[in-house]
Amino acid sequence: MKLEAPSSPSAVAVPNRIEGWAKVTGQALYADDVAWPNMAYGYLVRSPHAHARIVSVDLEAARSMPGVLAVLAGPGSTAPYGIMPSNQDEHALATGKVTYFGEPLLAIAAETLRTARAAARAVRVAYEPLAPVLKTGSQQKAAPQVREDAGDGNLHKAVDLEFGDVAAGLREAQFTRTDEFFFQGNNHLALEPHAVTAFWQPDGQLVLESSTQVPHYVQRSLARALGLPEHQIRVMVPTLGGGFGGKSELFPHEVAAALLSRSCGRPVRITLSREDVFYTHRGRHPVEMKVATGFDRQHRLQAMSFESRLDGGAYSSYGIASTYYTGALQPTTYQIGAYRFHGERWFTTKPPCGPKRGHGTTQPRALLEVHMDRVARDLGLDPIELRREILQPPFSVTVNQLDITTSGLAECLDAVERMSGWKERRGRLGKGRGLGFACSSYLSGAGLPIYWNPLPHSGARIAIGRDGGVQVACGITDIGQGANTVLAILAARSLGVALGRVRVTSADTGTTPVDLGSYSSRVTLMAGNALLTAAERMLDLLRQAAARHWQVPAQEIARDGEDFAVLGRDERAAWTEVARWAEADFGPLVTAGGYTPAPPRGRHKGSGVGPSPAYSFSACIAEVEVDELDGRLQVQRLYVAHDPGTPLNPQSVEGQIRGGVVMGLGEVLMEAQAFNPDGRHRGPHLLGYRIPTMLDVPEIEIAVVGQPDPNGPLGAKEVGQGPLNPVIPAVLNAVQDAVGIELHETPVTPDRILRALDAKRRRGNAR
Amino acid sequence: MMPLRPLSLTTPSRPEETVAALAAEGAAVLAGGSDLIPGLAWEIPTCDTLVSLAGLDALRRIETEEDGRLRIGAMATLADIVRHPLIRVGYPALADAAQAVGSPELRAQGTLGGNVCLGTRCRFRNQPPLWREALAPCWQSGGEVCHAAPAKETCVAILSGDTVPALVALRAEAEIWGRRPRRLPIEEIYTGDGTHHLHIAPGEFLAALRLPAAPPRAAFRKWRTRASIDFPEANAAVSAVWRDGAWREPVVVVSAVGPAPIRVQAAESLLDGSAWSEERILAAGDLARRAVHPYDNGQLNVAGRQIAVRGLVVRALGDMEMERREPVL
Amino acid sequence: MAESVMRLRVNGREHHLVVSDEATLLEVLREQLHLHGTKDGCAVGSCGTCTVWLDGVPRLSCVTLAKTVEGRDVVTIEGLAGWWGRERPGEGAAAFHPLQTAAVEAGAVQCGFCTPGMLMAGAALLRDTPAPGREEIREALSGHLCRCTGYEQIIHAVELAAGRMGEATPDEA
């Protein structure tokens, strides 16, 4: 099956977003919009130092201000918490010392936000500044300890993997090359800043409405942080204004809102400012990387050694997973004879880094694809041809023990090559213009949960009401990617009913079965499979009821549209009628399904990161023009191919591809979560941290390719993250093609291009 | 949403009331507000009274005076400038510069006067309050240090109005109202000190810009990361009169690299009295590059901003020479 | 803090509001009138999510002091369909402006946080320029950040709405 999507959205006939009408009329309520009766406003006092000892805190003046309801100092949480079971190192509010600029240490609740802010000005905190720690590895020299609870030195974690004999592979290679690269960190920049309303009710139940991608993890971590039984906490997610990984764990403002609510007996809202979001961060790690490869005479990739050093910021967050991910997915695209990976994550006094769209795979993919391009250049080969010979085939096992099922990678290469006119146009575009290629792959959900357990990764429940309506309940969060709509589509298709019958309830730990959350591109595959199981069970009940009613064997029950009928007989009944028969027979109609991925093949330490039920594949060709006078890197057109298995909702598939591609474009052209030497963010606002506007985005031509995957619901794989990854190296490679400068870091801003061109000119003049 | 700190707003309807209100301690001019309000949100300006010019209807008008000069009221919005037929036809470099400011919404709100008088910007000062809380106060904040240029004795924050170089190149005149209204060439309203960057005293305000009846030809260029929203990291405008087979009286002005616009006189000398060959244009660009010394107070790096100035001037000169050879109209 | 009563017409309805001098229009819309459709993405005029119409012109409510717009006419995303209904006398009330419908159909809506501001700017463009070209659309929406869509489907929604609005009024041509 070839699923060639048209490049113009107009030709796509699709089911629309089920919540679309609410979002276009202003009716959709986001976390900062939900108004609770008698609500108070919370505010966090944050550190104005990157690294300092807290000498004293005086809260009296603030506490005595009229309208102030509560002023709390740290730690707030009764036990440290953290998303990774092995790294429980966070508290709601800093005590003892602060370890990044903007770290919260006090929480205030007041009648109004004005009063809360005034109270924040009235608290007195004395700090003893310490030297900031901004570099990693040996560049740290005699740096002070960032985390005093984390052993000696600032190395958070070092990991090593080796498959086969890499040293021998490199030694015996016909051709070797080494490249280094620094990938700058960046922020998710969801348009909606995080917000939460917490109400610690008088009956002891704690209810949160929070902008989170992971209500289950928030409930779980909060229970630990507050010493409460999990069932006393209910986490709900209102309409969520984008996540991209930035709302994927418990945050200080969520804990603080709960504590403030307990103190003042009222619901408390905390909304982060845009500045706060940059301090809360958990964005893409800055990574220094080095790759060495060895090729044999036939240009087969004999050996690869990959090293990465992550600048983690002040806390662990997802860091261990992030570190492993920088070495996990290189082999999913290329057959590698022997593969070695060394990864390190370092603590620094910066806002903690975490997962962002492409989690940990984006940075190494940038270097790997730039490296492959340079290898091809050195060998005098077409960069696409070089890759074509070594692609990891479908239904195969990678060198690092990952099971690949379907792969549309070869088709992705073909598609972008054809769409861009690569063969005819490359090298013939004229001065300052160039084409660059890259490809990549990504997970459709992680094979293992973040905390070990034998339970389903996703659960879904279907109920059919007496009204004939289909109620789907699942713990997933629609972060804007269209998850609720996909579930509605799957429910409608699997039950054979109109989309309008289906109502989806999600993201509420109090009413929906657990789904681990909207991260690692897992929702469509995992929740979709869980839902299909529930739907099969439901259909079975309905068939049984119909068979009993008509007194025929169940296998003679057929469907005609929504109706049920008997094969070869003139009997038929409407959906709702059959549902009522079934309710009469079995009681209220409820079925459930769960999904747990097959256990991963690898048994080595670190084998938990990388396995997935299915991998998506992508390729990109960037067409650029570099203006040598003003340094502007004009990306004129992007050609993108992606293999998402079966595209369940073509409109959403297209939207996810475009959104991911443009996010990648922002990362390579302009985005940087960068810091001054004193640890201050260079510009924690949208003029200092710039993302592309409509005028900065070129035409993007898209091909959707691939086969239905046996592990995906109706054959679907992921699309939310993968298409971002190839864009960055494709642009970097195109710049080299256009003006012959090798770039060694992101982002490629016009000032950097001018400097590089100037240096190149001077080298030229010197010769 | 974080509310602004308390302040009072007054909207006089007569110039003398405006002058009186502005003479008071802690008073500041509110024009369009598209830059002042964000500043207040970050608690940067220290004013406690805003004196709005919106009550002075005359300040919104764009009209030709008896001597043929074009008089643009300071409260004309940048969007007004962009779409005004007399400006589009007679002073297109100004329309281009106004179009380069911010976004459509910001141009609908921001005024020409506001853009000319725009507070200087610096990445060590134009930051939210927490960012500045534990930072030693800089010259502009009443302290004695410049974080961008520690060796400097004054503030080197960036003059960030895009219309400024265009107005300089067009030889505009500023009309200041106060107890003694006065007019002066626009260049002369900039002090060169980022702290008090305008020669406009308390009790005075910019009321209008006046453009010559027969303006020179001019061109404007802007350099920044994105094609919208961003302030300039450097900008430039050039102008000259084509007479008797040669360019005469050229003006080359570079801005957004310091607290005041910079006239590149060496380039002007080079360009005076000839047609502009490619070599001459490139040489003028090199002179412009050498004439500016940006500090590390913008979003993009110093070396890049300096090199970019060359490209801006070359492009602007090229625009003029090309149009002379093949007029658009 | 100087507080006083001011008049403001919002979505066709006259309000008398007690407002302090420093209150922004965004604050008044969200906190006093509970019109939460207008969003607060950055608070300093850099993202476009707070865009409303002021006397028909798209403006950033986060950098506009409410007092400076006393007595004027404001339309928010909640009032866009109503405005459209009033624009076409005899057609009856409208649940959606054509751009709202087109945005849903074209896939222009993902997380939806930029959507209200984007649609207010887009609807103003369609009112003033009935058949905008692609470049005009890009220019008109260039102050609006979107992180989800990559923008293309938003541009397409405006084109789609323009096409339909053109078809709907052939008699007036």
PDB file of C-alpha atoms in Angstrom, chain A residues 7-12 14 16-17 19-21 23-30 32-35 41 114 187-193 239-242 244 269 274 356-357 478-481 650-652 654-656 658-660 662-663 666-667 671 685-687 689 691-700, chain C residues 1 20 22-24 27 30-31 34-49 77-81 95-96 99-116 118-119 134-135 137-156 160:
ATOM      1  CA  SER A   7       1.097  18.191  -0.886  1.00  0.00           C
ATOM      2  CA  SER A   8      -1.780  20.622  -0.788  1.00  0.00           C
ATOM      3  CA  PRO A   9      -3.972  20.280   2.273  1.00  0.00           C
ATOM      4  CA  SER A  10      -7.050  21.120   0.258  1.00  0.00           C
ATOM      5  CA  ALA A  11      -7.267  17.672  -1.227  1.00  0.00           C
ATOM      6  CA  VAL A  12      -7.366  15.925   2.119  1.00  0.00           C
ATOM      7  CA  VAL A  14     -10.865  14.096   6.731  1.00  0.00           C
ATOM      8  CA  ASN A  16     -12.185  17.132  11.800  1.00  0.00           C
ATOM      9  CA  ARG A  17     -10.939  17.610  15.298  1.00  0.00           C
ATOM     10  CA  GLU A  19     -12.826  19.659  19.911  1.00  0.00           C
ATOM     11  CA  GLY A  20     -12.141  21.994  17.025  1.00  0.00           C
ATOM     12  CA  TRP A  21     -15.331  24.025  17.361  1.00  0.00           C
ATOM     13  CA  LYS A  23     -11.079  26.044  20.136  1.00  0.00           C
ATOM     14  CA  VAL A  24     -12.204  28.354  17.332  1.00  0.00           C
ATOM     15  CA  THR A  25     -14.953  29.981  19.363  1.00  0.00           C
ATOM     16  CA  GLY A  26     -12.977  30.635  22.530  1.00  0.00           C
ATOM     17  CA  GLN A  27     -15.089  28.145  24.466  1.00  0.00           C
ATOM     18  CA  ALA A  28     -12.238  25.726  25.143  1.00  0.00           C
ATOM     19  CA  LEU A  29     -11.045  26.204  28.698  1.00  0.00           C
ATOM     20  CA  TYR A  30      -7.315  25.909  29.402  1.00  0.00           C
ATOM     21  CA  ASP A  32      -5.521  29.325  33.338  1.00  0.00           C
ATOM     22  CA  ASP A  33      -9.132  29.807  32.221  1.00  0.00           C
ATOM     23  CA  VAL A  34     -10.916  27.501  34.633  1.00  0.00           C
ATOM     24  CA  ALA A  35     -12.404  29.764  37.294  1.00  0.00           C
ATOM     25  CA  TYR A  41      -3.813  33.161  43.547  1.00  0.00           C
ATOM     26  CA  ARG A 114      -1.314  41.802  42.723  1.00  0.00           C
ATOM     27  CA  ASN A 187      12.894  25.028  24.892  1.00  0.00           C
ATOM     28  CA  HIS A 188       9.587  23.445  23.889  1.00  0.00           C
ATOM     29  CA  LEU A 189       7.867  26.785  23.816  1.00  0.00           C
ATOM     30  CA  ALA A 190       4.345  25.490  23.954  1.00  0.00           C
ATOM     31  CA  LEU A 191       2.254  28.608  23.454  1.00  0.00           C
ATOM     32  CA  GLU A 192       0.364  27.958  26.671  1.00  0.00           C
ATOM     33  CA  PRO A 193       2.461  28.608  29.789  1.00  0.00           C
ATOM     34  CA  THR A 239      -7.687  21.748  27.254  1.00  0.00           C
ATOM     35  CA  LEU A 240      -3.917  21.712  26.898  1.00  0.00           C
ATOM     36  CA  GLY A 241      -2.123  24.375  24.901  1.00  0.00           C
ATOM     37  CA  GLY A 242       0.769  22.325  23.626  1.00  0.00           C
ATOM     38  CA  PHE A 244       6.153  18.849  23.188  1.00  0.00           C
ATOM     39  CA  ARG A 269      -4.201  28.847  40.993  1.00  0.00           C
ATOM     40  CA  ARG A 274       6.636  33.102  30.013  1.00  0.00           C
ATOM     41  CA  LYS A 356      11.619  17.508  24.063  1.00  0.00           C
ATOM     42  CA  ARG A 357      10.046  16.181  20.863  1.00  0.00           C
ATOM     43  CA  ASP A 478      -4.820  15.453  24.129  1.00  0.00           C
ATOM     44  CA  ILE A 479      -1.965  17.933  24.106  1.00  0.00           C
ATOM     45  CA  GLY A 480      -3.110  19.398  20.827  1.00  0.00           C
ATOM     46  CA  GLN A 481      -1.871  16.526  18.691  1.00  0.00           C
ATOM     47  CA  PRO A 650      -4.536  12.167   7.392  1.00  0.00           C
ATOM     48  CA  GLN A 651      -5.218  15.763   8.386  1.00  0.00           C
ATOM     49  CA  SER A 652      -3.605  15.280  11.777  1.00  0.00           C
ATOM     50  CA  GLU A 654      -0.072  16.241   7.931  1.00  0.00           C
ATOM     51  CA  GLY A 655      -0.384  18.700  10.822  1.00  0.00           C
ATOM     52  CA  GLN A 656       2.050  16.731  12.965  1.00  0.00           C
ATOM     53  CA  ARG A 658       4.384  20.208   9.383  1.00  0.00           C
ATOM     54  CA  GLY A 659       4.543  21.181  13.035  1.00  0.00           C
ATOM     55  CA  GLY A 660       7.513  18.935  13.729  1.00  0.00           C
ATOM     56  CA  VAL A 662       8.939  23.735  11.527  1.00  0.00           C
ATOM     57  CA  MET A 663      10.038  23.091  15.084  1.00  0.00           C
ATOM     58  CA  GLY A 666      13.470  26.774  14.444  1.00  0.00           C
ATOM     59  CA  GLU A 667      16.087  24.669  16.237  1.00  0.00           C
ATOM     60  CA  GLU A 671      16.491  28.714  18.916  1.00  0.00           C
ATOM     61  CA  HIS A 685      11.150  35.839  26.715  1.00  0.00           C
ATOM     62  CA  LEU A 686      10.009  35.678  23.108  1.00  0.00           C
ATOM     63  CA  LEU A 687      12.354  38.405  21.897  1.00  0.00           C
ATOM     64  CA  TYR A 689      14.195  33.176  22.532  1.00  0.00           C
ATOM     65  CA  ILE A 691      10.777  30.861  17.172  1.00  0.00           C
ATOM     66  CA  PRO A 692       9.812  31.020  13.499  1.00  0.00           C
ATOM     67  CA  THR A 693       6.965  33.273  12.418  1.00  0.00           C
ATOM     68  CA  MET A 694       4.788  32.635   9.409  1.00  0.00           C
ATOM     69  CA  LEU A 695       7.242  34.646   7.310  1.00  0.00           C
ATOM     70  CA  ASP A 696      10.173  32.438   8.316  1.00  0.00           C
ATOM     71  CA  VAL A 697       8.657  29.183   7.123  1.00  0.00           C
ATOM     72  CA  PRO A 698       9.153  27.953   3.577  1.00  0.00           C
ATOM     73  CA  GLU A 699       6.934  25.765   1.471  1.00  0.00           C
ATOM     74  CA  ILE A 700       7.077  22.198   2.694  1.00  0.00           C
TER      75      ILE A 700
ATOM     76  CA  MET C   1      -3.884  53.043  41.909  1.00  0.00           C
ATOM     77  CA  SER C  20      -7.680  50.863  37.465  1.00  0.00           C
ATOM     78  CA  GLU C  22      -2.784  50.357  34.955  1.00  0.00           C
ATOM     79  CA  ALA C  23      -5.161  47.525  33.999  1.00  0.00           C
ATOM     80  CA  THR C  24      -4.537  46.150  30.542  1.00  0.00           C
ATOM     81  CA  GLU C  27      -6.803  41.796  32.128  1.00  0.00           C
ATOM     82  CA  ARG C  30     -10.186  37.859  31.057  1.00  0.00           C
ATOM     83  CA  GLU C  31     -10.516  38.697  34.721  1.00  0.00           C
ATOM     84  CA  HIS C  34     -14.464  36.311  31.969  1.00  0.00           C
ATOM     85  CA  LEU C  35     -13.881  36.225  28.246  1.00  0.00           C
ATOM     86  CA  HIS C  36     -11.160  33.603  28.488  1.00  0.00           C
ATOM     87  CA  GLY C  37     -10.941  32.994  24.765  1.00  0.00           C
ATOM     88  CA  THR C  38      -8.387  35.797  24.534  1.00  0.00           C
ATOM     89  CA  LYS C  39      -5.108  34.239  25.631  1.00  0.00           C
ATOM     90  CA  ASP C  40      -2.051  35.417  27.516  1.00  0.00           C
ATOM     91  CA  GLY C  41       0.956  33.816  25.861  1.00  0.00           C
ATOM     92  CA  CYS C  42       3.734  36.255  26.732  1.00  0.00           C
ATOM     93  CA  ALA C  43       2.249  39.391  28.349  1.00  0.00           C
ATOM     94  CA  VAL C  44       4.559  41.718  26.413  1.00  0.00           C
ATOM     95  CA  GLY C  45       3.296  41.848  22.854  1.00  0.00           C
ATOM     96  CA  SER C  46       5.568  39.236  21.293  1.00  0.00           C
ATOM     97  CA  CYS C  47       3.222  36.345  20.469  1.00  0.00           C
ATOM     98  CA  GLY C  48      -0.171  37.570  19.230  1.00  0.00           C
ATOM     99  CA  THR C  49      -2.351  35.258  21.335  1.00  0.00           C
ATOM    100  CA  ILE C  77     -13.094  35.594  19.627  1.00  0.00           C
ATOM    101  CA  GLU C  78     -16.323  34.961  21.556  1.00  0.00           C
ATOM    102  CA  GLY C  79     -17.968  37.772  19.601  1.00  0.00           C
ATOM    103  CA  LEU C  80     -16.588  37.036  16.145  1.00  0.00           C
ATOM    104  CA  ALA C  81     -19.532  34.908  15.022  1.00  0.00           C
ATOM    105  CA  ALA C  95     -22.688  30.177  15.087  1.00  0.00           C
ATOM    106  CA  PHE C  96     -19.386  30.590  13.251  1.00  0.00           C
ATOM    107  CA  LEU C  99     -12.920  31.443   9.042  1.00  0.00           C
ATOM    108  CA  GLN C 100     -13.815  29.561  12.214  1.00  0.00           C
ATOM    109  CA  THR C 101     -15.415  26.825  10.154  1.00  0.00           C
ATOM    110  CA  ALA C 102     -12.541  26.789   7.707  1.00  0.00           C
ATOM    111  CA  ALA C 103      -9.981  26.600  10.504  1.00  0.00           C
ATOM    112  CA  VAL C 104     -11.555  23.410  11.828  1.00  0.00           C
ATOM    113  CA  GLU C 105     -11.937  21.908   8.391  1.00  0.00           C
ATOM    114  CA  ALA C 106      -8.447  22.774   7.194  1.00  0.00           C
ATOM    115  CA  GLY C 107      -6.738  21.323  10.246  1.00  0.00           C
ATOM    116  CA  ALA C 108      -5.577  24.783  11.276  1.00  0.00           C
ATOM    117  CA  VAL C 109      -6.309  23.999  14.905  1.00  0.00           C
ATOM    118  CA  GLN C 110      -4.072  21.804  16.994  1.00  0.00           C
ATOM    119  CA  CYS C 111      -3.547  22.866  20.605  1.00  0.00           C
ATOM    120  CA  GLY C 112      -5.688  25.899  19.899  1.00  0.00           C
ATOM    121  CA  PHE C 113      -3.830  28.385  22.066  1.00  0.00           C
ATOM    122  CA  CYS C 114      -2.820  30.643  19.188  1.00  0.00           C
ATOM    123  CA  THR C 115      -6.149  30.116  17.454  1.00  0.00           C
ATOM    124  CA  PRO C 116      -8.263  32.964  18.867  1.00  0.00           C
ATOM    125  CA  MET C 118      -4.845  34.082  14.740  1.00  0.00           C
ATOM    126  CA  LEU C 119      -8.521  34.035  13.761  1.00  0.00           C
ATOM    127  CA  ARG C 134      -0.810  34.005  -0.014  1.00  0.00           C
ATOM    128  CA  GLU C 135       1.767  36.698   0.726  1.00  0.00           C
ATOM    129  CA  ILE C 137      -2.073  36.279   4.437  1.00  0.00           C
ATOM    130  CA  ARG C 138       1.452  35.538   5.630  1.00  0.00           C
ATOM    131  CA  GLU C 139       2.096  39.200   6.218  1.00  0.00           C
ATOM    132  CA  ALA C 140      -1.185  39.790   8.048  1.00  0.00           C
ATOM    133  CA  LEU C 141      -0.566  36.863  10.407  1.00  0.00           C
ATOM    134  CA  SER C 142       3.166  37.405  10.847  1.00  0.00           C
ATOM    135  CA  GLY C 143       2.819  38.627  14.420  1.00  0.00           C
ATOM    136  CA  HIS C 144       1.158  35.409  15.548  1.00  0.00           C
ATOM    137  CA  LEU C 145       3.283  32.557  16.789  1.00  0.00           C
ATOM    138  CA  CYS C 146       2.040  29.016  16.405  1.00  0.00           C
ATOM    139  CA  ARG C 147       4.085  26.108  17.673  1.00  0.00           C
ATOM    140  CA  CYS C 148       1.902  23.220  16.528  1.00  0.00           C
ATOM    141  CA  THR C 149       0.900  23.570  12.916  1.00  0.00           C
ATOM    142  CA  GLY C 150       3.890  24.874  11.026  1.00  0.00           C
ATOM    143  CA  TYR C 151       1.396  27.502   9.769  1.00  0.00           C
ATOM    144  CA  GLU C 152       0.501  25.995   6.392  1.00  0.00           C
ATOM    145  CA  GLN C 153      -2.928  24.746   7.395  1.00  0.00           C
ATOM    146  CA  ILE C 154      -3.680  28.142   8.932  1.00  0.00           C
ATOM    147  CA  ILE C 155      -2.834  29.889   5.670  1.00  0.00           C
ATOM    148  CA  HIS C 156      -5.007  27.390   3.913  1.00  0.00           C
ATOM    149  CA  LEU C 160     -10.623  28.409   2.148  1.00  0.00           C
TER     150      LEU C 160
END
